[in-house]
Coordinates of N, CA, C and O in Angstrom, one line a residue:
M38 N 214.5 60.4 -85.9 CA 212.8 61.1 -85.6 C 212.4 61.0 -87.5 O 211.5 61.0 -87.9
L39 N 213.3 62.0 -88.4 CA 212.5 62.1 -89.9 C 211.9 60.5 -90.3 O 211.4 60.8 -91.1
K40 N 212.6 60.1 -90.1 CA 211.8 58.8 -90.8 C 211.1 58.7 -90.6 O 210.0 57.2 -91.1
Y41 N 210.1 59.0 -89.3 CA 208.8 58.2 -88.4 C 206.9 58.9 -90.2 O 206.7 57.4 -90.1
P42 N 207.9 60.2 -90.9 CA 206.0 59.6 -91.4 C 206.0 59.5 -92.2 O 205.3 58.2 -93.2
V43 N 207.3 58.5 -92.9 CA 207.8 57.8 -94.3 C 207.5 56.3 -93.3 O 206.9 55.3 -94.0
E44 N 207.6 55.7 -92.2 CA 207.6 54.8 -91.5 C 205.7 54.0 -91.5 O 205.5 53.3 -91.3
D45 N 205.0 55.4 -91.3 CA 204.2 55.8 -90.7 C 203.4 55.6 -91.9 O 201.8 53.9 -91.7
I46 N 203.5 56.1 -92.9 CA 202.4 55.4 -94.4 C 202.9 53.9 -95.0 O 202.0 53.4 -95.2
L47 N 203.8 53.5 -94.6 CA 204.9 52.0 -94.8 C 203.6 51.2 -93.9 O 202.6 50.1 -94.7
A48 N 203.3 51.6 -92.3 CA 202.6 50.9 -91.9 C 201.2 50.7 -92.2 O 200.3 50.0 -92.4
I49 N 200.5 51.9 -92.4 CA 199.4 52.0 -93.0 C 198.9 51.2 -93.9 O 197.7 50.6 -94.4
N50 N 199.8 51.0 -95.2 CA 199.5 50.5 -97.1 C 199.9 48.9 -96.3 O 198.9 48.4 -96.8
K51 N 200.2 48.8 -95.5 CA 200.4 47.6 -94.9 C 199.8 46.7 -94.1 O 198.7 45.6 -94.9
E52 N 198.5 47.7 -93.7 CA 197.5 47.0 -93.1 C 195.9 47.2 -94.2 O 195.2 46.3 -94.5
L53 N 196.4 48.5 -94.8 CA 195.4 48.5 -95.6 C 195.6 46.7 -97.3 O 195.1 46.4 -96.8
E54 N 196.6 46.1 -97.0 CA 197.4 45.1 -98.1 C 197.0 44.1 -97.3 O 196.1 43.1 -98.1
E55 N 197.0 43.9 -95.9 CA 196.2 43.4 -95.6 C 195.0 42.3 -95.2 O 194.1 41.7 -95.2
Y56 N 194.3 44.0 -94.9 CA 192.9 44.0 -94.9 C 192.3 43.3 -96.6 O 191.6 42.2 -97.1
N57 N 192.7 44.8 -97.6 CA 192.6 43.4 -98.9 C 193.5 44.3 -99.9 O 193.7 45.4 -100.0
E58 N 194.0 43.3 -100.7 CA 195.0 44.1 -101.2 C 194.5 45.1 -102.9 O 195.3 45.9 -103.7
K59 N 193.6 44.9 -102.8 CA 192.9 45.9 -104.1 C 193.1 47.0 -103.4 O 192.9 47.9 -104.2
L60 N 192.9 47.5 -102.3 CA 193.5 48.9 -102.0 C 194.7 49.3 -102.2 O 194.5 50.9 -102.7
L61 N 195.8 48.3 -102.3 CA 196.8 49.3 -102.6 C 196.7 49.9 -103.6 O 197.8 50.7 -105.0
K62 N 195.5 49.2 -104.5 CA 196.1 49.4 -106.2 C 195.4 50.6 -106.4 O 195.4 50.5 -107.8
L63 N 194.9 51.2 -105.6 CA 193.9 52.4 -105.4 C 195.0 53.5 -105.9 O 195.6 53.4 -105.5
P64 N 193.9 54.6 -106.7 CA 195.2 55.6 -107.0 C 195.4 56.4 -105.4 O 194.8 56.4 -104.3
Q65 N 196.8 57.2 -104.8 CA 197.3 57.3 -103.9 C 197.4 58.9 -103.8 O 198.2 59.1 -105.1
I66 N 197.7 59.5 -102.9 CA 197.6 60.9 -102.8 C 198.6 61.3 -101.5 O 197.6 60.7 -100.4
I67 N 199.8 61.7 -100.8 CA 200.0 62.0 -99.4 C 199.9 63.4 -99.5 O 201.0 64.0 -99.8
A68 N 199.1 63.3 -98.7 CA 199.0 65.0 -97.6 C 200.1 64.8 -96.5 O 199.5 64.2 -95.5
A69 N 200.8 65.5 -96.4 CA 201.9 65.8 -95.3 C 201.6 66.9 -94.5 O 202.6 68.5 -95.7
N70 N 200.9 66.7 -93.8 CA 200.3 67.7 -93.3 C 201.4 68.0 -92.2 O 202.4 67.7 -91.5
K71 N 201.1 70.0 -92.1 CA 201.7 70.1 -90.3 C 202.9 70.7 -90.6 O 204.1 70.8 -90.3
I72 N 203.1 71.2 -92.4 CA 204.6 71.9 -92.5 C 204.8 73.4 -91.9 O 205.8 73.5 -92.0
D73 N 204.3 73.7 -91.3 CA 204.2 75.3 -90.2 C 204.6 75.0 -89.0 O 205.6 75.9 -88.5
V74 N 204.7 73.3 -89.3 CA 205.5 73.7 -87.8 C 207.3 72.7 -87.6 O 207.5 73.2 -86.8
F75 N 207.4 73.1 -89.0 CA 208.8 72.9 -89.0 C 209.6 74.1 -89.1 O 209.0 74.8 -89.5
Y76 N 211.2 74.1 -89.1 CA 211.5 74.8 -89.1 C 213.1 74.7 -89.8 O 213.8 73.8 -89.9
G77 N 213.3 75.9 -91.1 CA 214.7 75.9 -92.0 C 214.8 74.6 -92.5 O 213.5 74.9 -93.0
Q78 N 215.3 73.8 -93.0 CA 215.7 72.8 -93.1 C 214.7 71.4 -93.0 O 214.0 70.3 -94.1
E79 N 214.9 71.2 -91.9 CA 213.5 70.2 -91.3 C 212.1 69.8 -91.9 O 212.0 68.2 -92.7
E80 N 211.5 71.0 -92.9 CA 210.2 70.3 -93.6 C 211.0 70.1 -95.0 O 210.8 69.2 -95.4
E81 N 212.3 70.6 -95.5 CA 212.9 69.8 -96.9 C 213.3 68.6 -96.9 O 212.9 67.5 -97.2
T82 N 213.8 68.6 -95.7 CA 214.4 66.9 -95.3 C 212.7 66.0 -94.9 O 213.1 64.8 -95.9
V83 N 211.8 66.3 -94.5 CA 210.5 65.4 -94.4 C 209.9 65.5 -96.0 O 210.1 64.5 -96.0
I84 N 210.0 66.3 -96.4 CA 208.7 66.1 -97.6 C 210.5 65.3 -98.6 O 209.5 64.6 -99.4
T85 N 211.8 65.6 -98.8 CA 212.5 65.0 -99.7 C 212.2 63.5 -99.5 O 211.6 62.8 -100.4
L86 N 212.0 63.0 -97.9 CA 212.1 61.8 -97.6 C 211.0 61.3 -97.9 O 210.9 59.8 -98.7
L87 N 209.6 61.7 -98.0 CA 208.7 61.5 -98.9 C 208.4 60.7 -100.1 O 208.1 59.8 -100.3
K88 N 208.9 62.3 -100.7 CA 208.9 62.4 -102.2 C 210.3 61.0 -103.1 O 209.8 60.6 -103.1
E89 N 211.0 61.2 -102.2 CA 212.5 59.7 -102.4 C 211.2 58.3 -102.1 O 211.4 57.5 -103.7
E90 N 210.9 58.4 -101.4 CA 210.4 56.9 -101.0 C 209.2 56.5 -101.8 O 209.1 55.3 -102.5
F91 N 208.1 57.7 -101.9 CA 206.8 57.3 -102.8 C 206.9 57.7 -103.8 O 205.9 57.1 -104.7
E92 N 207.4 58.6 -104.3 CA 207.2 59.3 -105.7 C 207.2 58.5 -106.8 O 206.4 58.0 -107.8
P93 N 208.1 57.4 -106.6 CA 209.2 56.6 -108.0 C 207.7 55.2 -107.8 O 207.8 54.8 -108.8
K94 N 206.7 55.0 -106.6 CA 206.2 54.3 -106.5 C 204.7 54.9 -107.4 O 203.0 54.4 -107.0
G95 N 204.3 56.3 -107.6 CA 204.0 56.4 -108.3 C 202.3 57.3 -107.0 O 201.6 58.1 -108.1
I96 N 203.2 57.4 -106.1 CA 202.3 58.2 -105.4 C 202.6 60.0 -104.7 O 204.1 59.8 -104.8
K97 N 201.7 60.5 -104.9 CA 202.2 61.9 -104.6 C 202.3 62.8 -103.6 O 201.5 61.6 -103.2
V98 N 203.5 63.2 -103.8 CA 203.8 63.6 -102.2 C 203.5 65.5 -102.5 O 203.4 66.2 -102.9
M99 N 202.3 65.6 -101.6 CA 201.7 66.9 -100.8 C 201.6 67.7 -100.2 O 201.0 67.7 -98.8
P100 N 202.8 68.9 -99.8 CA 202.6 69.2 -98.9 C 201.4 70.0 -98.1 O 201.6 71.6 -99.5
I101 N 201.2 70.3 -96.9 CA 200.4 70.9 -96.6 C 200.2 71.5 -94.7 O 201.1 71.0 -94.6
S102 N 199.6 73.2 -95.2 CA 199.5 73.4 -93.7 C 197.9 73.7 -92.9 O 197.1 74.3 -94.0
A103 N 197.0 72.2 -92.8 CA 196.1 72.6 -92.4 C 195.2 73.9 -91.4 O 194.4 74.2 -91.5
V104 N 196.3 73.6 -91.0 CA 196.1 75.2 -90.4 C 196.2 76.5 -90.8 O 195.6 77.2 -90.7
T105 N 197.3 76.6 -91.3 CA 197.2 78.3 -92.6 C 196.5 77.6 -94.3 O 196.0 78.8 -94.6
G106 N 196.8 76.7 -94.1 CA 195.7 76.5 -95.5 C 196.2 76.8 -96.6 O 196.8 76.2 -97.3
Q107 N 198.4 76.7 -96.5 CA 199.1 76.2 -96.5 C 199.5 75.1 -97.9 O 198.9 73.7 -97.3
G108 N 199.4 75.2 -99.6 CA 199.3 73.7 -99.8 C 197.4 72.8 -100.0 O 197.8 72.1 -100.8
V109 N 196.5 73.4 -99.3 CA 195.5 72.6 -99.5 C 194.7 72.6 -100.8 O 194.3 71.8 -101.3
S110 N 195.0 74.0 -101.3 CA 193.7 74.3 -102.5 C 195.3 73.0 -103.7 O 194.0 73.3 -104.9
A111 N 195.8 73.1 -104.1 CA 196.7 72.6 -104.7 C 196.7 71.0 -104.3 O 196.3 70.5 -105.4
L112 N 196.1 70.7 -102.9 CA 196.2 69.2 -102.9 C 194.6 68.4 -103.3 O 194.4 67.8 -103.8
L113 N 193.7 69.8 -103.1 CA 192.0 69.3 -103.4 C 192.5 69.7 -105.0 O 191.7 68.7 -105.8
Y114 N 193.0 70.0 -105.9 CA 193.2 69.8 -107.6 C 193.7 68.8 -108.0 O 192.8 68.2 -108.8
E115 N 194.9 68.1 -106.9 CA 195.0 66.9 -107.5 C 194.2 65.5 -107.9 O 194.2 64.8 -108.0
V116 N 193.8 65.9 -106.3 CA 192.4 65.1 -105.9 C 191.6 65.4 -106.8 O 190.8 64.4 -107.3
N117 N 191.5 66.1 -107.5 CA 190.3 66.3 -108.2 C 190.1 66.0 -109.1 O 189.9 65.3 -110.2
K118 N 191.3 66.2 -110.0 CA 191.9 65.4 -110.7 C 191.8 64.1 -111.3 O 192.2 63.2 -112.0
M119 N 192.7 63.5 -110.4 CA 192.4 61.8 -109.9 C 191.5 61.0 -109.9 O 191.4 60.7 -110.7
L120 N 190.4 61.8 -109.1 CA 189.0 61.2 -109.1 C 188.5 61.5 -110.6 O 187.4 60.4 -111.1
K121 N 188.5 62.5 -110.6 CA 188.3 62.5 -112.4 C 189.6 61.4 -113.7 O 188.0 60.9 -114.6
Q122 N 189.8 61.0 -113.0 CA 190.9 59.8 -114.1 C 190.4 58.7 -113.5 O 191.0 57.7 -113.9
T123 N 189.4 58.3 -112.7 CA 189.4 57.0 -112.2 C 188.3 56.8 -112.3 O 187.5 56.8 -112.7
R124 N 188.4 55.0 -112.4 CA 187.1 54.4 -113.1 C 185.9 54.7 -111.7 O 185.9 55.1 -110.3
K125 N 184.8 54.3 -112.7 CA 183.3 54.5 -112.0 C 183.0 53.9 -111.2 O 182.2 54.2 -109.8
E126 N 182.9 53.0 -111.6 CA 182.3 51.9 -111.1 C 182.7 51.6 -109.3 O 183.8 51.6 -109.1
P127 N 182.1 51.3 -108.7 CA 182.8 51.3 -106.8 C 183.1 49.8 -107.1 O 183.0 49.4 -107.9
V128 N 183.9 49.8 -106.1 CA 184.6 48.9 -105.1 C 184.0 48.6 -104.2 O 183.3 48.8 -103.1
V129 N 183.1 46.9 -104.8 CA 182.9 46.8 -103.0 C 184.2 45.1 -102.6 O 184.0 44.9 -103.0
F130 N 183.4 45.4 -101.2 CA 184.6 44.2 -100.3 C 183.3 43.4 -99.0 O 181.9 44.6 -99.5
E131 N 183.3 42.6 -99.3 CA 182.7 41.8 -98.4 C 183.1 42.3 -96.7 O 183.9 42.4 -96.7
K132 N 181.0 42.5 -96.7 CA 181.8 42.5 -94.6 C 182.7 41.9 -94.5 O 182.1 40.1 -94.1
E133 N 183.4 42.8 -92.8 CA 184.0 41.9 -92.1 C 183.5 41.1 -91.2 O 183.6 40.1 -90.5
F134 N 182.2 42.1 -90.5 CA 181.3 41.4 -89.6 C 179.7 42.1 -90.0 O 179.3 42.8 -90.9
Y135 N 178.7 40.7 -90.0 CA 177.5 40.9 -89.8 C 176.3 41.0 -88.7 O 176.7 40.4 -87.6
I136 N 176.6 42.4 -88.0 CA 175.5 42.7 -87.2 C 174.2 42.1 -87.2 O 174.0 41.4 -86.4
E137 N 174.1 41.6 -88.1 CA 172.5 40.6 -88.5 C 172.5 39.4 -87.4 O 171.9 39.2 -86.8
E138 N 173.3 38.4 -88.2 CA 173.7 37.8 -87.0 C 174.2 37.6 -86.2 O 173.4 36.5 -84.7
L139 N 174.6 38.4 -85.0 CA 174.9 38.7 -83.8 C 173.3 38.8 -83.3 O 173.6 38.5 -82.1
E140 N 173.1 39.8 -83.6 CA 171.6 39.9 -82.9 C 170.6 39.7 -83.2 O 169.7 39.1 -82.1
S141 N 170.7 38.3 -84.2 CA 169.0 37.3 -84.4 C 170.3 35.6 -83.5 O 169.5 34.8 -82.6
K142 N 171.2 35.9 -82.9 CA 171.9 34.7 -82.0 C 171.0 34.8 -81.0 O 171.5 36.2 -80.1
Q143 N 170.8 34.2 -79.9 CA 170.1 34.4 -78.3 C 170.9 34.0 -77.4 O 171.1 32.6 -76.8
E144 N 173.0 33.8 -77.8 CA 173.7 33.7 -76.6 C 173.3 34.2 -75.1 O 173.1 35.0 -75.0
P145 N 173.6 33.2 -74.2 CA 173.2 33.9 -73.0 C 174.0 34.4 -72.6 O 175.2 34.4 -72.5
F146 N 173.8 35.0 -71.3 CA 174.7 36.2 -70.9 C 173.8 36.7 -68.9 O 172.8 35.6 -68.4
V147 N 174.8 37.2 -68.8 CA 174.7 36.8 -67.2 C 174.8 38.1 -66.3 O 175.6 39.0 -66.6
V148 N 173.8 38.4 -65.9 CA 173.8 39.6 -65.1 C 173.9 39.5 -63.5 O 172.6 39.0 -63.7
E149 N 174.7 39.5 -62.7 CA 174.5 39.8 -61.2 C 174.9 40.6 -60.6 O 176.0 40.9 -60.9
K150 N 174.3 40.9 -59.4 CA 175.4 42.2 -58.6 C 176.3 40.7 -57.1 O 175.7 40.0 -56.8
I151 N 177.4 41.8 -57.7 CA 178.5 40.7 -56.5 C 178.8 41.5 -55.8 O 179.5 40.3 -54.3
E152 N 178.6 42.9 -55.6 CA 177.7 43.2 -53.6 C 177.5 44.5 -54.2 O 177.0 45.0 -55.3
E153 N 177.0 44.9 -53.2 CA 176.6 46.1 -52.6 C 177.3 47.8 -53.2 O 178.4 47.3 -53.2
H154 N 176.0 48.3 -54.9 CA 176.7 48.6 -55.7 C 177.3 48.5 -56.9 O 178.4 49.6 -57.4
R155 N 177.2 47.1 -56.9 CA 178.3 46.7 -57.8 C 178.0 45.7 -58.4 O 177.3 44.6 -57.8
F156 N 177.6 45.5 -59.6 CA 177.2 44.2 -60.9 C 178.1 43.9 -61.8 O 179.2 44.6 -62.1
L157 N 177.4 42.9 -62.4 CA 178.9 42.0 -63.1 C 177.9 41.5 -64.4 O 176.4 41.1 -63.7
V158 N 178.7 41.7 -65.7 CA 178.0 41.3 -66.8 C 178.5 40.9 -67.3 O 179.6 41.4 -67.7
E159 N 178.7 39.5 -67.8 CA 178.8 38.3 -69.1 C 179.0 37.8 -69.9 O 177.4 37.7 -69.1
G160 N 178.4 37.1 -70.8 CA 178.3 36.7 -71.5 C 179.4 36.5 -73.3 O 179.7 37.2 -73.5
P161 N 179.2 35.9 -74.1 CA 179.9 35.7 -75.3 C 179.8 36.4 -76.4 O 180.0 37.4 -76.8
R162 N 178.2 37.0 -76.0 CA 177.6 37.6 -76.9 C 178.0 39.2 -76.7 O 178.7 40.2 -77.5
I163 N 178.0 39.7 -75.5 CA 178.5 40.8 -74.7 C 180.2 41.1 -75.1 O 180.6 42.4 -75.5
E164 N 181.0 39.8 -74.9 CA 181.7 40.1 -75.1 C 182.6 40.7 -76.4 O 183.9 40.9 -76.9
K165 N 182.5 39.7 -77.6 CA 181.8 39.6 -78.9 C 182.1 41.9 -79.3 O 182.3 42.0 -80.2
M166 N 180.7 41.5 -78.8 CA 180.5 42.8 -79.0 C 180.7 44.6 -78.7 O 181.6 44.9 -79.3
L167 N 181.5 44.0 -77.3 CA 182.4 45.2 -76.9 C 184.3 45.2 -77.6 O 185.0 45.7 -77.7
G168 N 184.2 44.3 -78.2 CA 185.3 43.5 -78.9 C 185.8 44.2 -80.7 O 186.8 44.6 -80.9
Y169 N 184.7 44.8 -81.0 CA 184.6 45.9 -82.0 C 184.0 46.5 -82.0 O 183.6 47.4 -83.3
T170 N 183.3 47.2 -81.0 CA 183.1 48.4 -80.1 C 183.9 49.4 -79.9 O 184.0 48.9 -78.8
N171 N 184.6 51.0 -80.1 CA 185.1 51.1 -79.9 C 184.2 52.3 -79.0 O 183.4 53.9 -79.9
L172 N 184.0 52.4 -77.7 CA 183.7 52.9 -76.8 C 184.3 54.4 -76.2 O 183.7 55.0 -75.7
D173 N 185.4 54.6 -76.8 CA 186.4 55.6 -77.0 C 185.6 56.7 -77.3 O 185.5 58.3 -77.1
S174 N 184.9 56.6 -78.3 CA 183.6 57.4 -79.1 C 182.6 57.4 -78.5 O 182.0 56.7 -78.0
E175 N 181.8 58.3 -78.8 CA 180.9 58.6 -78.2 C 179.9 58.3 -78.7 O 178.9 57.6 -78.2
K176 N 179.3 57.8 -80.4 CA 178.6 56.9 -81.3 C 178.4 55.4 -80.7 O 177.7 54.5 -80.3
G177 N 179.7 55.3 -80.7 CA 180.3 54.3 -80.4 C 179.7 53.5 -78.7 O 179.4 52.6 -78.4
F178 N 180.2 54.4 -77.5 CA 179.7 53.9 -76.5 C 177.9 54.6 -76.8 O 177.0 53.8 -75.8
E179 N 176.9 55.1 -77.1 CA 175.9 55.1 -77.7 C 175.5 54.3 -78.0 O 174.1 53.2 -78.0
F180 N 176.3 53.4 -79.0 CA 175.7 51.8 -79.7 C 175.7 50.8 -78.8 O 174.8 50.0 -79.0
F181 N 176.9 51.0 -77.9 CA 177.1 49.7 -76.4 C 175.6 49.9 -75.7 O 174.8 48.7 -75.1
Q182 N 175.3 50.7 -75.5 CA 174.2 51.4 -74.7 C 172.7 50.8 -75.1 O 172.7 49.9 -74.5
K183 N 172.5 50.6 -76.4 CA 171.8 50.9 -77.4 C 171.7 49.2 -77.0 O 170.9 48.4 -76.6
F184 N 172.7 48.4 -77.3 CA 172.7 46.9 -77.6 C 172.5 46.3 -76.2 O 171.8 45.4 -75.5
L185 N 172.5 47.2 -74.7 CA 172.1 46.9 -73.6 C 170.9 46.8 -73.2 O 170.3 45.6 -72.8
K186 N 170.5 47.7 -73.9 CA 168.9 47.9 -73.8 C 167.9 46.9 -74.8 O 167.7 46.5 -74.0
K187 N 169.0 47.0 -75.7 CA 168.2 46.5 -76.6 C 168.1 44.9 -76.2 O 166.5 43.8 -76.4
N188 N 168.5 44.3 -75.5 CA 168.7 42.4 -75.3 C 168.6 42.3 -73.8 O 168.3 41.2 -73.1
G189 N 167.6 43.8 -73.0 CA 167.2 43.7 -71.9 C 168.3 43.1 -70.9 O 168.0 43.2 -69.6
I190 N 169.3 43.6 -71.3 CA 170.2 43.5 -70.0 C 170.0 44.9 -69.2 O 171.0 44.4 -67.5
L191 N 169.7 45.8 -69.5 CA 169.9 47.7 -68.4 C 168.0 46.8 -67.7 O 168.1 47.0 -66.8
E192 N 167.2 45.9 -68.8 CA 166.2 45.9 -68.0 C 166.5 44.8 -66.6 O 166.3 44.9 -65.5
E193 N 167.6 44.1 -66.9 CA 167.7 43.0 -65.4 C 168.5 43.6 -64.3 O 168.6 43.3 -63.3
L194 N 169.4 44.4 -64.8 CA 170.1 44.8 -63.9 C 168.9 46.6 -63.4 O 170.2 46.3 -61.9
E195 N 168.3 47.1 -63.5 CA 167.4 47.4 -62.4 C 166.4 46.1 -61.9 O 166.3 46.4 -60.6
T196 N 166.1 45.5 -62.3 CA 165.3 44.3 -61.6 C 166.9 43.6 -60.6 O 165.9 44.3 -59.4
L197 N 167.6 44.0 -60.5 CA 168.6 43.2 -59.3 C 169.1 44.9 -58.6 O 169.8 44.4 -58.0
G198 N 168.4 45.8 -59.0 CA 168.3 46.9 -57.7 C 169.1 47.8 -58.0 O 169.7 48.6 -57.4
I199 N 170.3 48.6 -59.4 CA 171.0 48.8 -59.4 C 170.3 50.2 -59.4 O 169.5 50.9 -60.4
E200 N 171.1 51.5 -59.1 CA 170.5 52.4 -58.8 C 171.6 53.4 -59.5 O 173.1 52.9 -60.1
D201 N 171.8 54.6 -59.8 CA 173.0 55.4 -60.9 C 174.3 55.8 -59.9 O 174.4 55.8 -58.2
G202 N 175.1 55.7 -60.4 CA 176.0 55.9 -59.4 C 176.7 54.1 -59.0 O 178.0 54.3 -59.1
D203 N 176.1 53.3 -59.5 CA 176.6 51.6 -59.5 C 177.5 51.5 -59.9 O 177.4 51.8 -61.2
I204 N 178.5 50.6 -59.9 CA 179.4 50.0 -60.9 C 179.1 48.8 -61.7 O 178.6 47.7 -60.7
V205 N 179.2 49.2 -63.1 CA 178.3 47.6 -63.7 C 180.0 47.6 -64.6 O 180.6 48.0 -64.9
E206 N 180.5 46.0 -64.2 CA 181.7 45.6 -65.0 C 181.5 44.7 -66.1 O 180.5 44.0 -66.2
L207 N 182.4 45.1 -66.8 CA 182.2 43.7 -68.1 C 183.3 43.7 -69.0 O 184.0 44.7 -69.4
Y208 N 183.6 42.3 -68.4 CA 184.8 42.1 -68.9 C 186.6 42.8 -68.8 O 187.1 43.1 -70.1
G209 N 186.7 43.4 -67.3 CA 188.1 44.0 -67.3 C 187.5 45.6 -67.6 O 188.3 46.4 -66.4
L210 N 186.3 45.5 -67.2 CA 186.1 47.2 -67.9 C 185.0 47.8 -66.9 O 184.2 46.7 -66.6
S211 N 184.4 48.4 -66.2 CA 183.6 48.8 -65.2 C 183.3 50.3 -65.8 O 184.4 51.6 -66.1
F212 N 182.3 50.8 -65.6 CA 181.1 51.9 -66.1 C 180.1 52.1 -64.6 O 179.7 51.5 -63.6
E213 N 179.9 53.9 -64.7 CA 179.3 53.6 -63.9 C 177.4 54.3 -64.7 O 177.7 54.7 -65.5
Y214 N 176.5 53.7 -63.2 CA 174.9 53.4 -64.0 C 174.3 54.6 -63.8 O 174.6 55.4 -62.3
Y215 N 174.4 55.5 -65.1 CA 173.6 56.9 -64.8 C 172.5 56.2 -65.4 O 172.2 55.7 -67.0
K216 N 170.9 56.3 -65.4 CA 169.3 55.9 -65.9 C 168.8 57.3 -67.0 O 169.7 58.5 -66.6

């Protein structure tokens, strides 16, 4: 169980590397949070495992507790020191997705009433939008609603007679409609 923090950081660094290898060349500090929940030797063991794995690689491990504030000042001091030593020019990465391209394409979509109080919305553009929008976040959901409005999908649903509380299905997802 105590190896999990090490494995988590290795997994995060692997994702960074897959996204762009240059990210791993940037300075890192590990804020080993939640030290306030460990008892006895457990804290020391977790911190020792992290330090043994990452400090030889030049990654400092800073034990902290965001709840109690323990170690936070020291972490901020180290981050400030690191930032002062880091080059000032920004690192620019290529965009992964160009929303302008998606907005400029007029790919077809289908809006249909499949039964009383149930509507279906499909199309390649909608599927793409669902693929890169986090609907679990309020901002992501709001972004998706604006997309539906801007592209006339809500207007089509209203033309078909949608009412508050009706169900809209999109690629395995279901939402209740409210104006």
